[in-house]
Short mmCIF file of C-alpha atoms in Angstrom, two decimals:
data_model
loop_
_atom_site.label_atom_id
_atom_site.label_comp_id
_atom_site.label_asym_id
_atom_site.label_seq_id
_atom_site.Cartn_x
_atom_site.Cartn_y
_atom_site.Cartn_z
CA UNK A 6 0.00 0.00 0.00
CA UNK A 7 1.26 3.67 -0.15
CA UNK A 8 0.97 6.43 2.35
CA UNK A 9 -0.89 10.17 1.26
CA UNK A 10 2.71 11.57 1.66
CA UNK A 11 3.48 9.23 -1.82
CA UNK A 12 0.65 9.90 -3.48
CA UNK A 13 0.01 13.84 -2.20
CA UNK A 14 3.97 15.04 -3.02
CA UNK A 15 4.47 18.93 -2.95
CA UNK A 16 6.45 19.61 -6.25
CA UNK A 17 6.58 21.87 -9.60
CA UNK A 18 5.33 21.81 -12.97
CA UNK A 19 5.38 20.55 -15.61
CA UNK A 20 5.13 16.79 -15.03
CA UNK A 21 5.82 14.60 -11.97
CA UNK A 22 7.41 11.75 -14.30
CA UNK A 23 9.64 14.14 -16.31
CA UNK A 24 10.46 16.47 -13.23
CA UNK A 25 10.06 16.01 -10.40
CA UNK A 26 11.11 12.39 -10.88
CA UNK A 27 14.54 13.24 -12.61
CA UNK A 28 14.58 16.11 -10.01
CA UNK A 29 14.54 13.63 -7.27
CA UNK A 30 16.61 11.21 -8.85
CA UNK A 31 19.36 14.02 -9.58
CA UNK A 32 19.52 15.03 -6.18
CA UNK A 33 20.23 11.26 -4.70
CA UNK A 34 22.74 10.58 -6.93
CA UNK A 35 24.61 13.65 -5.83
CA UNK A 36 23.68 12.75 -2.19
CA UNK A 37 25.17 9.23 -2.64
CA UNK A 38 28.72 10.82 -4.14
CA UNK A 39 28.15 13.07 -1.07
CA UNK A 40 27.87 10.25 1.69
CA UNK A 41 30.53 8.09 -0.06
CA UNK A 42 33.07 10.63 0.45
CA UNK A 43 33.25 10.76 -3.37
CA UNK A 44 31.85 14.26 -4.36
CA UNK A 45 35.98 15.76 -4.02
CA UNK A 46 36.77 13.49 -6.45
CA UNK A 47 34.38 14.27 -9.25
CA UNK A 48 35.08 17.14 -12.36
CA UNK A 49 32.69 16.23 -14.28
CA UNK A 50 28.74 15.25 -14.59
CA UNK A 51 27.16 13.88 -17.71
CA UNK A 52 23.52 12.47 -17.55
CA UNK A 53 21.54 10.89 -20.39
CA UNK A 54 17.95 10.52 -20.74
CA UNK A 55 16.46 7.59 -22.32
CA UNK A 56 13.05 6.66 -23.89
CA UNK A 57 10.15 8.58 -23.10
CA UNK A 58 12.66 11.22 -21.16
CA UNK A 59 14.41 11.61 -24.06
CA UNK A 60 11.39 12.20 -26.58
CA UNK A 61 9.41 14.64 -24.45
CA UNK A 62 12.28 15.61 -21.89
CA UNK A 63 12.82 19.10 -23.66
CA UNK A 64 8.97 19.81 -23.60
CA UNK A 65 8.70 18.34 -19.86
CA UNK A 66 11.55 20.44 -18.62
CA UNK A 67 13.52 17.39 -17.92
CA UNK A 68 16.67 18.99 -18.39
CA UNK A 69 16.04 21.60 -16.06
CA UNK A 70 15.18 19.27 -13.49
CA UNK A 71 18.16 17.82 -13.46
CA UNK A 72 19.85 20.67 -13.05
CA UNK A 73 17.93 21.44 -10.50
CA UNK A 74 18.80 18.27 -8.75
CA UNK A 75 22.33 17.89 -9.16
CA UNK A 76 22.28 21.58 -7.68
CA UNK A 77 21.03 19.91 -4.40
CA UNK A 78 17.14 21.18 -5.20
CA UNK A 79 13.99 19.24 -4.09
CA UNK A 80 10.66 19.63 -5.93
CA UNK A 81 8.91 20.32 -2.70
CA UNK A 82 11.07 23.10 -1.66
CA UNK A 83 12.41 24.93 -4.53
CA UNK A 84 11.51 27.81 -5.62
CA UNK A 85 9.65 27.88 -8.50
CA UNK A 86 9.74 31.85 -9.17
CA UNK A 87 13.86 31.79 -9.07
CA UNK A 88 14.51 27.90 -10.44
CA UNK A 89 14.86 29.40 -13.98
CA UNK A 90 17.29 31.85 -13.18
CA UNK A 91 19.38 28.96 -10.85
CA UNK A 92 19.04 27.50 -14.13
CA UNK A 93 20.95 30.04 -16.41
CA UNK A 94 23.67 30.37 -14.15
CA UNK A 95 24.82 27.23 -14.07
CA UNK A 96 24.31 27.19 -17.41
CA UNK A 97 26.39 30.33 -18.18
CA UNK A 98 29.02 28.79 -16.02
CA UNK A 99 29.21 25.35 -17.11
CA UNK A 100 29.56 24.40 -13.52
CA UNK A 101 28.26 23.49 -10.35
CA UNK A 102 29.13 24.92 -7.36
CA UNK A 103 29.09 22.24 -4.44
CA UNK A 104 30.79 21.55 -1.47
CA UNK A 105 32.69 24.68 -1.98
CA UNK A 106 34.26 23.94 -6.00
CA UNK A 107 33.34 24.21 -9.22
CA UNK A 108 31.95 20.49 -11.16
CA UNK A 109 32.33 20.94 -14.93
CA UNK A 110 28.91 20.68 -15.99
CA UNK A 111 27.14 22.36 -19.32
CA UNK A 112 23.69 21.55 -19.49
CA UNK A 113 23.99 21.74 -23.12
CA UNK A 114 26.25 19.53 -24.01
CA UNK A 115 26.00 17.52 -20.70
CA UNK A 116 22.51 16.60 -20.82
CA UNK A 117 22.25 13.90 -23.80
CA UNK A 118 18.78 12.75 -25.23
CA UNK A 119 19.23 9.17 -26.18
CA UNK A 120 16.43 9.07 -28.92
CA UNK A 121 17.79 5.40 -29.74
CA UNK A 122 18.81 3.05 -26.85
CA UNK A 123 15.58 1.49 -25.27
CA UNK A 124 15.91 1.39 -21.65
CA UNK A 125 15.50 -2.22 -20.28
CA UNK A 126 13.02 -1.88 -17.10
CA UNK A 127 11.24 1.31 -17.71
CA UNK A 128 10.36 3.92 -20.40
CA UNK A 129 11.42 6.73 -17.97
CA UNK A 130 15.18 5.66 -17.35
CA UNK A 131 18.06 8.23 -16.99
CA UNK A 132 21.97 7.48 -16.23
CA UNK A 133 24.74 9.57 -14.35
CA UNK A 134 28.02 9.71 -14.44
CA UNK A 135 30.70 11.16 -12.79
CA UNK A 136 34.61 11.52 -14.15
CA UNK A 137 37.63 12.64 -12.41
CA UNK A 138 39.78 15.46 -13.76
CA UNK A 139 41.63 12.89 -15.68
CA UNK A 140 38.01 11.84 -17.28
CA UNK A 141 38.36 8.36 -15.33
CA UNK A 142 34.14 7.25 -14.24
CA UNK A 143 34.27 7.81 -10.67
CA UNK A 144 30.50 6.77 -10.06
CA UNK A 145 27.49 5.74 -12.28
CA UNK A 146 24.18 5.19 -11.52
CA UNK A 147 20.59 4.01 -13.70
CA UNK A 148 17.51 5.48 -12.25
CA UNK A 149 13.99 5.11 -13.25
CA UNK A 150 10.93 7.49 -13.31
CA UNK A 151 8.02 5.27 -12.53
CA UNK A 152 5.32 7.53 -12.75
CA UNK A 153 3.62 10.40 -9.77
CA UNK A 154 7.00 11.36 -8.34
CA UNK A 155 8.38 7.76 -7.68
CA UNK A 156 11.86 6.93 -8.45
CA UNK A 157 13.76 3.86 -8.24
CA UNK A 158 17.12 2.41 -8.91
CA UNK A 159 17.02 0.30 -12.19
CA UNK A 160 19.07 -2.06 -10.18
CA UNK A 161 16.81 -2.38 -7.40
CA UNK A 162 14.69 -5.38 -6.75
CA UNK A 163 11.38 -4.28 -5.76
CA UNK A 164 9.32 -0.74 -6.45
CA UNK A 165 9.74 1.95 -4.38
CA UNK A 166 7.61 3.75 -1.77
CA UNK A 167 5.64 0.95 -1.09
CA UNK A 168 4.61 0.65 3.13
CA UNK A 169 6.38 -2.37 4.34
CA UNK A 170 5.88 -1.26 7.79
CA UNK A 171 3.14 -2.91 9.58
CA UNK A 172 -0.24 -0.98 9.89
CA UNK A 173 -3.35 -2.26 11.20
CA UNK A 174 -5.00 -2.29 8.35
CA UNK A 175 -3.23 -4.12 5.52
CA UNK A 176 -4.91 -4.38 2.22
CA UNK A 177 -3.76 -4.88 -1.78
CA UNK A 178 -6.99 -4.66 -3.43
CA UNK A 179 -10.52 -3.49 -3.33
CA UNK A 180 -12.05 -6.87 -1.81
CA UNK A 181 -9.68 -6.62 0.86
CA UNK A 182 -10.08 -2.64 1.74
CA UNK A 183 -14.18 -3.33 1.42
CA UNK A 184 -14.02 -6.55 3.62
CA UNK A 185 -12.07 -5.25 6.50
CA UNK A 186 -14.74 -2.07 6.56
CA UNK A 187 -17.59 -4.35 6.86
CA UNK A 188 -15.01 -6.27 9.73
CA UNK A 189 -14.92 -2.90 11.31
CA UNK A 190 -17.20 -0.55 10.71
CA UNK A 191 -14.68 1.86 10.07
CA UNK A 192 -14.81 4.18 6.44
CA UNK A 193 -12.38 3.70 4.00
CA UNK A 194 -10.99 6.92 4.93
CA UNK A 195 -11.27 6.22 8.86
CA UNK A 196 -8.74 2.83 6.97
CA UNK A 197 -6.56 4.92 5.63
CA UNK A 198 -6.20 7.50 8.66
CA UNK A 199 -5.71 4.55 11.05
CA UNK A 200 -3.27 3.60 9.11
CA UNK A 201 -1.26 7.14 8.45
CA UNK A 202 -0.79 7.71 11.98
CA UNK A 203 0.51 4.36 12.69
CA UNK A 204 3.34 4.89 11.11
CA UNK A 205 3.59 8.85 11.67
CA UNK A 206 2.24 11.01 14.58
CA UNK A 207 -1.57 12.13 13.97
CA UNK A 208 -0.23 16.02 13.48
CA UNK A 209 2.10 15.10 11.38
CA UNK A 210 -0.45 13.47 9.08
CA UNK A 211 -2.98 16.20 8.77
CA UNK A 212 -0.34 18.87 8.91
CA UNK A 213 0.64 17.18 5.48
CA UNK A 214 -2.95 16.61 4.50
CA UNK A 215 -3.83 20.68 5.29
CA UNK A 216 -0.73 21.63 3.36
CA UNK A 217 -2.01 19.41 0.36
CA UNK A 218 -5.09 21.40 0.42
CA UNK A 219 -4.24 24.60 0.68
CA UNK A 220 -1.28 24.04 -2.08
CA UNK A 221 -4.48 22.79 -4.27
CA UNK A 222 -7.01 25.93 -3.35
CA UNK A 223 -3.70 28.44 -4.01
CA UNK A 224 -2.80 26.64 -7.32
CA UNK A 225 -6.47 27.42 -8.11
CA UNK A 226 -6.30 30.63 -7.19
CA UNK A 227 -3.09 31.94 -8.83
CA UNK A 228 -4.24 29.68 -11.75
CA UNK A 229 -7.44 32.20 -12.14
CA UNK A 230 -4.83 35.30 -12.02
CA UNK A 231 -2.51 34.27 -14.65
CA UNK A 232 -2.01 35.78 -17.66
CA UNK A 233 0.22 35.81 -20.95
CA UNK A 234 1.69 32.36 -22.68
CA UNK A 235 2.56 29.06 -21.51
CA UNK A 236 6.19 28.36 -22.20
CA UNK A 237 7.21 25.85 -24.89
CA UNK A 238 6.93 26.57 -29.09
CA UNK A 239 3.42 26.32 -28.94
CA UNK A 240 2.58 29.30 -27.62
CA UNK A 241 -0.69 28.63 -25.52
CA UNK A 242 -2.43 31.57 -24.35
CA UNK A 243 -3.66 31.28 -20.55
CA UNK A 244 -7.21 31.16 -20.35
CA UNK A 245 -8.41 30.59 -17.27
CA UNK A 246 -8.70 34.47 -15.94
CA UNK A 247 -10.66 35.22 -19.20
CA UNK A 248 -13.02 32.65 -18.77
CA UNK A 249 -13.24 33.72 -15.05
CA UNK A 250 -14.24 37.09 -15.87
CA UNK A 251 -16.58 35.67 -18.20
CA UNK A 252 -18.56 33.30 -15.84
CA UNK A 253 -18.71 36.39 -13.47
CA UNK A 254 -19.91 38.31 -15.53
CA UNK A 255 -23.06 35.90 -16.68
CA UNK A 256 -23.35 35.83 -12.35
CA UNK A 257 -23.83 39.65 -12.11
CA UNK A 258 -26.43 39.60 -15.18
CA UNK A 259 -28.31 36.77 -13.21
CA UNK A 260 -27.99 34.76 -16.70
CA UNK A 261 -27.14 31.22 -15.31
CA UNK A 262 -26.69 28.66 -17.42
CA UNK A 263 -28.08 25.33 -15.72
CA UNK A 264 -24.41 23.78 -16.41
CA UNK A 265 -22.77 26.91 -14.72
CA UNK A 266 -21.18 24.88 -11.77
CA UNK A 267 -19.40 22.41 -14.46
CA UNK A 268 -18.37 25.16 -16.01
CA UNK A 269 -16.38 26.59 -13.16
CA UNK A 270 -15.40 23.06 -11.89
CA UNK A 271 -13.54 22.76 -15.77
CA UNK A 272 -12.44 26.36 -15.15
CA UNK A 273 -10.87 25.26 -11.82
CA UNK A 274 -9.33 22.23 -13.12
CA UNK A 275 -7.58 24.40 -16.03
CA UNK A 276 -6.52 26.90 -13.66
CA UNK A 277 -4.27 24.52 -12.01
CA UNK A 278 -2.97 23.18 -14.68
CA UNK A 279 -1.93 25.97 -16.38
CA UNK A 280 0.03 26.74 -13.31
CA UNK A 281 1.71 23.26 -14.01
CA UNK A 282 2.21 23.72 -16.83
CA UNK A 283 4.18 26.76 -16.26
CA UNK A 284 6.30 25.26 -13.90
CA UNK A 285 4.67 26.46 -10.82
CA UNK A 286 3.73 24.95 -6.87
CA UNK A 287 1.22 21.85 -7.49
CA UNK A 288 0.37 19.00 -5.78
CA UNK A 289 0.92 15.60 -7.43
CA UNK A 290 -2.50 14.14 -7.01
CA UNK A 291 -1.38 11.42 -8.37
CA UNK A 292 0.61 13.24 -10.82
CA UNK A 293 1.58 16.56 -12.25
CA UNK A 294 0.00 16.04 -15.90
CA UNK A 295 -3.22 15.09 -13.87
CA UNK A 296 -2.68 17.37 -10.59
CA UNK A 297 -6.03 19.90 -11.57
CA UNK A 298 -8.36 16.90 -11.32
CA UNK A 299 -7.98 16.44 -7.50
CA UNK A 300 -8.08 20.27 -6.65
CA UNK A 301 -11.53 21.04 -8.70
CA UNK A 302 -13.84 18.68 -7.46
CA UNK A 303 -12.18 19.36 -4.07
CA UNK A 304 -13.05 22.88 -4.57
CA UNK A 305 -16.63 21.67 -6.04
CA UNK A 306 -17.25 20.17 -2.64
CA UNK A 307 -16.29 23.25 -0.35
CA UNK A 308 -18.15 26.03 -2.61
CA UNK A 309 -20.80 24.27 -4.15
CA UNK A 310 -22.03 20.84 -1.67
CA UNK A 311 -24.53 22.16 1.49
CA UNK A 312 -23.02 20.71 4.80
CA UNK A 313 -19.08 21.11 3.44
CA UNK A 314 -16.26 21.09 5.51
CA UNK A 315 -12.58 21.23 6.39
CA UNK A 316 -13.10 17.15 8.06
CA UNK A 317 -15.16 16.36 4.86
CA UNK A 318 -11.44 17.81 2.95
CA UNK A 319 -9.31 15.72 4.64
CA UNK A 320 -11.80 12.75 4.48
CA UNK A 321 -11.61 13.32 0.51
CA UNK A 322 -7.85 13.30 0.52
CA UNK A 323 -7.51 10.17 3.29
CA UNK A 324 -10.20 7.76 0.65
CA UNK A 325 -8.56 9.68 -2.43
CA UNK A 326 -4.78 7.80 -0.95
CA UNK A 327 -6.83 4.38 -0.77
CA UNK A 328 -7.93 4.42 -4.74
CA UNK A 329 -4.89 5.69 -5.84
CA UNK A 330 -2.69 3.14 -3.77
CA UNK A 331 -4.73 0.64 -5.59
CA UNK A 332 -4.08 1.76 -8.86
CA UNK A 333 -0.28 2.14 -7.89
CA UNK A 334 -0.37 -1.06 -6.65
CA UNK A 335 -1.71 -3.30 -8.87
CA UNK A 336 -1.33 -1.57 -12.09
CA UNK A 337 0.61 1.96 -13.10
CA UNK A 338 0.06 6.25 -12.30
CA UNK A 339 2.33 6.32 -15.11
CA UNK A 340 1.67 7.73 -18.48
CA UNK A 341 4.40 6.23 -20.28
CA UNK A 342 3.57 2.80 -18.62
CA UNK A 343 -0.09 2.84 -19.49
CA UNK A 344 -1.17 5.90 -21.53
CA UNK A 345 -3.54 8.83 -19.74
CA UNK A 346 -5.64 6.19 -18.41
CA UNK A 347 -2.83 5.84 -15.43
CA UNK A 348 -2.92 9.82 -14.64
CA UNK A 349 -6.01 11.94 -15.47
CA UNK A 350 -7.98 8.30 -15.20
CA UNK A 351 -6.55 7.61 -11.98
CA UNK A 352 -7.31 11.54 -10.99
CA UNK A 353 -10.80 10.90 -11.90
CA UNK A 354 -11.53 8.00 -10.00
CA UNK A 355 -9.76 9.23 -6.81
CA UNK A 356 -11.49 12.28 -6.69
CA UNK A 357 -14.47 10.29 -7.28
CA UNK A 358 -14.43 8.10 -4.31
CA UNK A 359 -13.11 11.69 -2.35
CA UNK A 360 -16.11 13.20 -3.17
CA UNK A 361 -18.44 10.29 -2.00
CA UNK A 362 -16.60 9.87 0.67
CA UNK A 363 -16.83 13.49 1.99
CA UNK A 364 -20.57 13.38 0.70
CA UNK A 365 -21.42 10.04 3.29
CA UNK A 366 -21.56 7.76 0.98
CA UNK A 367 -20.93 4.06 2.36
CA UNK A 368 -17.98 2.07 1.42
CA UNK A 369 -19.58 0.04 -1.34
CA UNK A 370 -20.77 3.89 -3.14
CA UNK A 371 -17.64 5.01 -2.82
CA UNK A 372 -15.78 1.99 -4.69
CA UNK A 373 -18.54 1.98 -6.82
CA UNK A 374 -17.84 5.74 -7.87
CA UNK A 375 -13.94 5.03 -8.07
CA UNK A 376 -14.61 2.10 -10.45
CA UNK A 377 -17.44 4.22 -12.50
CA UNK A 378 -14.84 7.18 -13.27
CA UNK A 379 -12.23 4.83 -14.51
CA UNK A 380 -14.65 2.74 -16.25
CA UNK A 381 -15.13 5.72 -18.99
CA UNK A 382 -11.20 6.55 -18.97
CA UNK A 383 -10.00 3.13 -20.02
CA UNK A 384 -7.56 3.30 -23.45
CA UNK A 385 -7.27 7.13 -22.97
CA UNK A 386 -3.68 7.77 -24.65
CA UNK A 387 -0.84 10.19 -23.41
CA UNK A 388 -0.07 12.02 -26.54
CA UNK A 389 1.06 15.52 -25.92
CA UNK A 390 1.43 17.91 -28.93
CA UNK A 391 4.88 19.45 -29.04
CA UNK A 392 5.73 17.48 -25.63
CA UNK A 393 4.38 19.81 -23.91
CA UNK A 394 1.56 19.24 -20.93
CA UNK A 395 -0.71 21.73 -22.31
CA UNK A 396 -2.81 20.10 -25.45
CA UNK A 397 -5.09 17.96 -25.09
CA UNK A 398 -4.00 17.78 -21.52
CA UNK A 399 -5.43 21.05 -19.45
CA UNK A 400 -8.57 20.61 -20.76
CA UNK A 401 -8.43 16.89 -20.22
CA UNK A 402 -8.05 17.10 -16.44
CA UNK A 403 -11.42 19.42 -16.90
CA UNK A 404 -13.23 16.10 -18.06
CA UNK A 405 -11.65 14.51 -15.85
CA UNK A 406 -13.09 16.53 -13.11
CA UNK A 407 -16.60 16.34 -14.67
CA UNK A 408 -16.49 12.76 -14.94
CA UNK A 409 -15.87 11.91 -11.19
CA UNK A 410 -18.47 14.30 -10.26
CA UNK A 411 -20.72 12.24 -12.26
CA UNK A 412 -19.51 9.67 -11.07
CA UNK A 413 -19.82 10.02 -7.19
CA UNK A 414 -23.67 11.14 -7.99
CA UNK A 415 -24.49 7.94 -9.87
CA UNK A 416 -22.76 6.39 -7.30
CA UNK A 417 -24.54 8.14 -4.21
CA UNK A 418 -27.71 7.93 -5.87
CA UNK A 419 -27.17 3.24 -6.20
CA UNK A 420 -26.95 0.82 -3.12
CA UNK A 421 -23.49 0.35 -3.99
CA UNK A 422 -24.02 -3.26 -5.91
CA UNK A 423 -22.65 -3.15 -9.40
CA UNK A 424 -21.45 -5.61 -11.69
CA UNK A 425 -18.16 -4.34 -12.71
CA UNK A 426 -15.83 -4.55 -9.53
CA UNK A 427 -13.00 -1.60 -9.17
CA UNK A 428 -10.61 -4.70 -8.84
CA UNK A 429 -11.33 -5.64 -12.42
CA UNK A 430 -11.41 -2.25 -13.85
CA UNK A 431 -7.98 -1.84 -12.51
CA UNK A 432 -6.63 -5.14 -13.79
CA UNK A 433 -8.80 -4.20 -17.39
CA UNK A 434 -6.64 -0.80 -17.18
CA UNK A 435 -3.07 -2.66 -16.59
CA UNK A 436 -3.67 -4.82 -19.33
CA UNK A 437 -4.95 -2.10 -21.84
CA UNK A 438 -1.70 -0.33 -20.93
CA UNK A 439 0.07 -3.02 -21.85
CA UNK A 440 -1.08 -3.70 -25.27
CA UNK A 441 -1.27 -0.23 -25.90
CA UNK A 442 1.90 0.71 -28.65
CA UNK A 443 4.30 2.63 -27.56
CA UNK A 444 3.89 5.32 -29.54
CA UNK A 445 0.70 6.64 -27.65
CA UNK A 446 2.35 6.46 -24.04
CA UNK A 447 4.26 9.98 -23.62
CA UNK A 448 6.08 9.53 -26.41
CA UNK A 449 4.45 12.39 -29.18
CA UNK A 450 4.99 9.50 -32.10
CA UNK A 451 1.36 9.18 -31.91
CA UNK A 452 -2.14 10.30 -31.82
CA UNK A 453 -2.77 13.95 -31.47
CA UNK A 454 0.88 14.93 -31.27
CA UNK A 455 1.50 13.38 -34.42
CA UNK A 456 -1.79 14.84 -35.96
CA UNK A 457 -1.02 18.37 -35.20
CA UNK A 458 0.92 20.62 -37.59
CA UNK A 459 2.95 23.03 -35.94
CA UNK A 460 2.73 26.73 -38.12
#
C-alpha cells in the first residue's frame, strides 16, 4: 500500500514523471557521491535521458530538473519563481558549485537525449556519471521514473515507496479494503487514517494533508490570475482568468446557465494546470499532468455541496490515498507505462471516491464511484502535442473533473451493488496499458501529437 505523503507530493510543474522524478533522482545521486566521500573526487557530470525522457524531456523540462537536482534542489522546496534563473547560471558557467568547487557541468552539451537506446526496465530511465579530472568514471548510476514522483534504482529489486511497515489495516486490493470495513465498521478513509498515523504522529499526518489542500485551493487561485503564454513553441495563451471574468460576468447579469457549476469546476481544473504547466507549486494528485483533477472537485465540494467542511477535505484526501494506492499497486500512475488512463484516469476515480466519501456515501458507493470514473477513462492515450503538458492535456483534467463528479452522484444515488468490480477495472486498465503501442504512451509518435501541424 502507499501512504498520502506518496501519493500527495508537494512539487513543480510541468510533469511529476519528467520532473520532479529526474529532479529527485538528480539530487540522490549527488547525495550518494556526497555520503561516499566521493563528491571531491568528481570534475565532471554527464547524464543521459532515455526513452520517453528523451522524446518529451525538452517539452517536460527534464533537463532543467536535473539541473535542478544535481544543484542539491527538491521539488517540494524549490523555488519555482527563481529555479529558472538557478538554471541560467549554471548554465552560463558550465559548472556546479558544491561543497565549496566548481563540477564541470554544461547543461547543453552535458545533458544527452538518447532518442535510440531502449531502456531495459522502464520507459522513464536516466543514467549519471561522474569523471575525475583525468576523465576516469568515478561513479554511475541508472535510475527510473516510474510515474507520480516515484523513483527507483534500475538495479533495485522491488518498487519503491511501497509501506512495508506494519499498519493495522493491511490491504492490496478493493475486496480486501471493502471486507475489512464491513469487519470494522470503520470508512475507508477512517482505513486509511488509522493507518497514516501508525506509522507517523496524527499532526504530522494532517499537517501534510492541510498543506495538500491549501497548495491545491492556491494553485487554483493563482491559476485564475494568470495571464500571458505558456512556455514551450506552442505558444498557448492562458485562459483561465478570461473565462473567469466571463462566468462572473453571466453571475452579475443573473444569466445562469443550468451547467454553470461544471463550467467553473472545468475552469478550476484548467486553472491549475496551467500553473503546471508553467512550472509552478502543485500538488501531485497522483501526478503533475493530472494534478487539476484532485483540486476542482475538491473545490466543487467546499463552494458548491450544502453541509461542506474542512473534516469532509481531509476525508476526501484520506479515501482519495486508498484508490490511488490501488491503482499504484496493482497496475501503473504512469503515463508512459499505461497511456492517460494511469494519470487523469486515476485523478478521476480518486477524486471520485473523495467526493463520495466526503458526501457520506458508504464504502460500497464510494468503490462503486472510483470504479465508475475509470470505467469511462480506459484506453485514454498520453499524446502531448509538441511534448508539452498543455494540449489535449489542461482541458483533459477538466473532463476529468466532470467525470468523477458524475460519477460520485451515480454512485450516491445506487446501493453500492454493481457488476463491474473496481478490482477488475484496474486489472482491465493494466492490461490495456500493456497492449497499448508505444507510440501513444508519452512519447508524441502518436495520436494527437502526431496529428497536429505546428505553423
Amino acid at each position: 500500500m502507499f501512504s498520502v505523503f506518496d501519493l500527495f507530493k508537494i512539487g513543480i510543474g510541468p510533469s511529476s514523471s519528467h520532473t520532479v522524478g529526474p529532479m529527485r533522482a538528480a539530487h540522490l545521486f549527488m547525495s550518494g557521491l556526497k555520503e561516499a566521500g566521493q563528491l571531491p573526487r568528481v570534475a565532471r557530470l554527464r547524464v543521459t535521458l532515455f526513452g520517453s525522457l528523451a522524446w518529451t524531456g525538452k517539452g517536460h523540462a527534464t533537463d532543467k530538473a536535473v539541473v535542478l537536482g544535481l544543484a542539491g534542489e527538491l521539488p517540494e522546496t524549490v523555488d519555482p519563481d527563481h529555479a529558472d534563473a538557478l538554471v541560467a547560471q549554471i548554465a552560463g558557467r558550465g559548472a556546479l558549485t558544491l561543497g565549496g568547487r566548481d563540477i564541470s557541468f554544461s547543461p547543453a552539451e552535458d545533458i544527452v537525449f538518447d532518442r535510440e537506446t531502449t531502456p531495459p526496465r522502464h520507459p522513464n530511465t536516466l543514467a549519471f556519471d561522474a569523471f575525475d579530472g583525468a576523465g576516469a568514471l568515478v561513479a554511475t548510476e541508472r535510475w527510473c521514473s516510474i510515474g507520480g514522483g516515484f523513483v527507483a534504482r534500475e538495479d533495485a529489486p522491488v518498487d519503491l515507496g511501497a509501506i512495508t511497515t506494519q499498519v493495522p489495516y493491511s490491504f492490496s486490493n478493493a475486496v480486501d479494503l471493502l471486507r475489512i470495513g464491513h469487519d470494522t465498521g470503520l470508512t475507508i478513509a477512517e482505513i486509511v487514517r488509522a493507518n497514516e498515523v501508525a506509522l507517523r504522529p496524527p499532526v504530522e499526518v494532517l499537517a501534510h494533508v492541510d498543506r495538500v489542500i491549501a497548495i491545491m485551493m492556491a494553485a487554483i487561485d493563482r491559476g485564475l490570475q494568470g495571464e500571458g503564454l505558456l512556455p514551450g513553441t506552442l505558444k498557448v495563451p492562458r485562459r483561465a482568468r478570461a473565462l473567469r471574468k466571463r462566468l462572473e460576468a453571466d453571475t452579475s447579469r443573473n444569466d445562469l446557465a443550468p451547467h454553470e457549476k461544471m463550467d467553473w469546476v472545468s475552469l478550476f481544473a484548467m486553472a491549475v494546470n496551467e500553473e503546471n504547466a508553467a512550472g509552478g507549486r502543485i500538488v501531485t494528485a497522483p501526478t503533475n499532468g493530472a494534478a487539476g483533477v484532485i483540486p476542482a472537485v475538491l473545490r466543487y465540494y467546499l463552494e458548491m455541496c450544502p453541509g461542506a467542511s474542512h473534516e469532509g477535505m481531509r476525508n476526501f484526501i484520506f479515501a482519495a490515498t486508498a484508490i490511488g494506492g490501488l491503482f499504484k499497486t496493482n497496475a501503473s500512475i504512469s503515463g508512459a507505462e499505461v497511456g492517460c488512463q494511469g494519470e487523469v484516469g486515476v485523478a478521476s476515480s480518486m477524486a471520485a471516491a473523495g467526493l463520495a466519501t466526503a458526501r457520506g456515501c458508504t464504502n460500497q458507493q464510494v468503490e462503486n464511484a472510483a470504479e465508475i470514473a475509470m470505467e469511462h477513462h480506459l484506453g485514454m492515450t498520453c499524446d502531448p502535442v509538441g511534448g508539452l503538458v498543455q494540449i489535449p492535456c489542461i482541458e483533459r483534467n477538466a473532463f476529468g473533473a466532470i467525470k468523477a463528479i458524475s460519477a460520485a452522484s451515480l454512485a450516491k444515488r445506487g446501493d453500492g451493488s454493481h457488476l463491474v468490480s473496481l478490482d477488475q477495472v484496474i486489472s482491465t486498465m493494466r492490461q490495456t496499458g500493456e497492449d497499448m503501442n508505444t507510440k501513444y504512451k508519452e512519447t508524441s509518435l502518436g495520436g494527437l501529437a502526431a496529428n497536429f501541424v505546428e505553423c
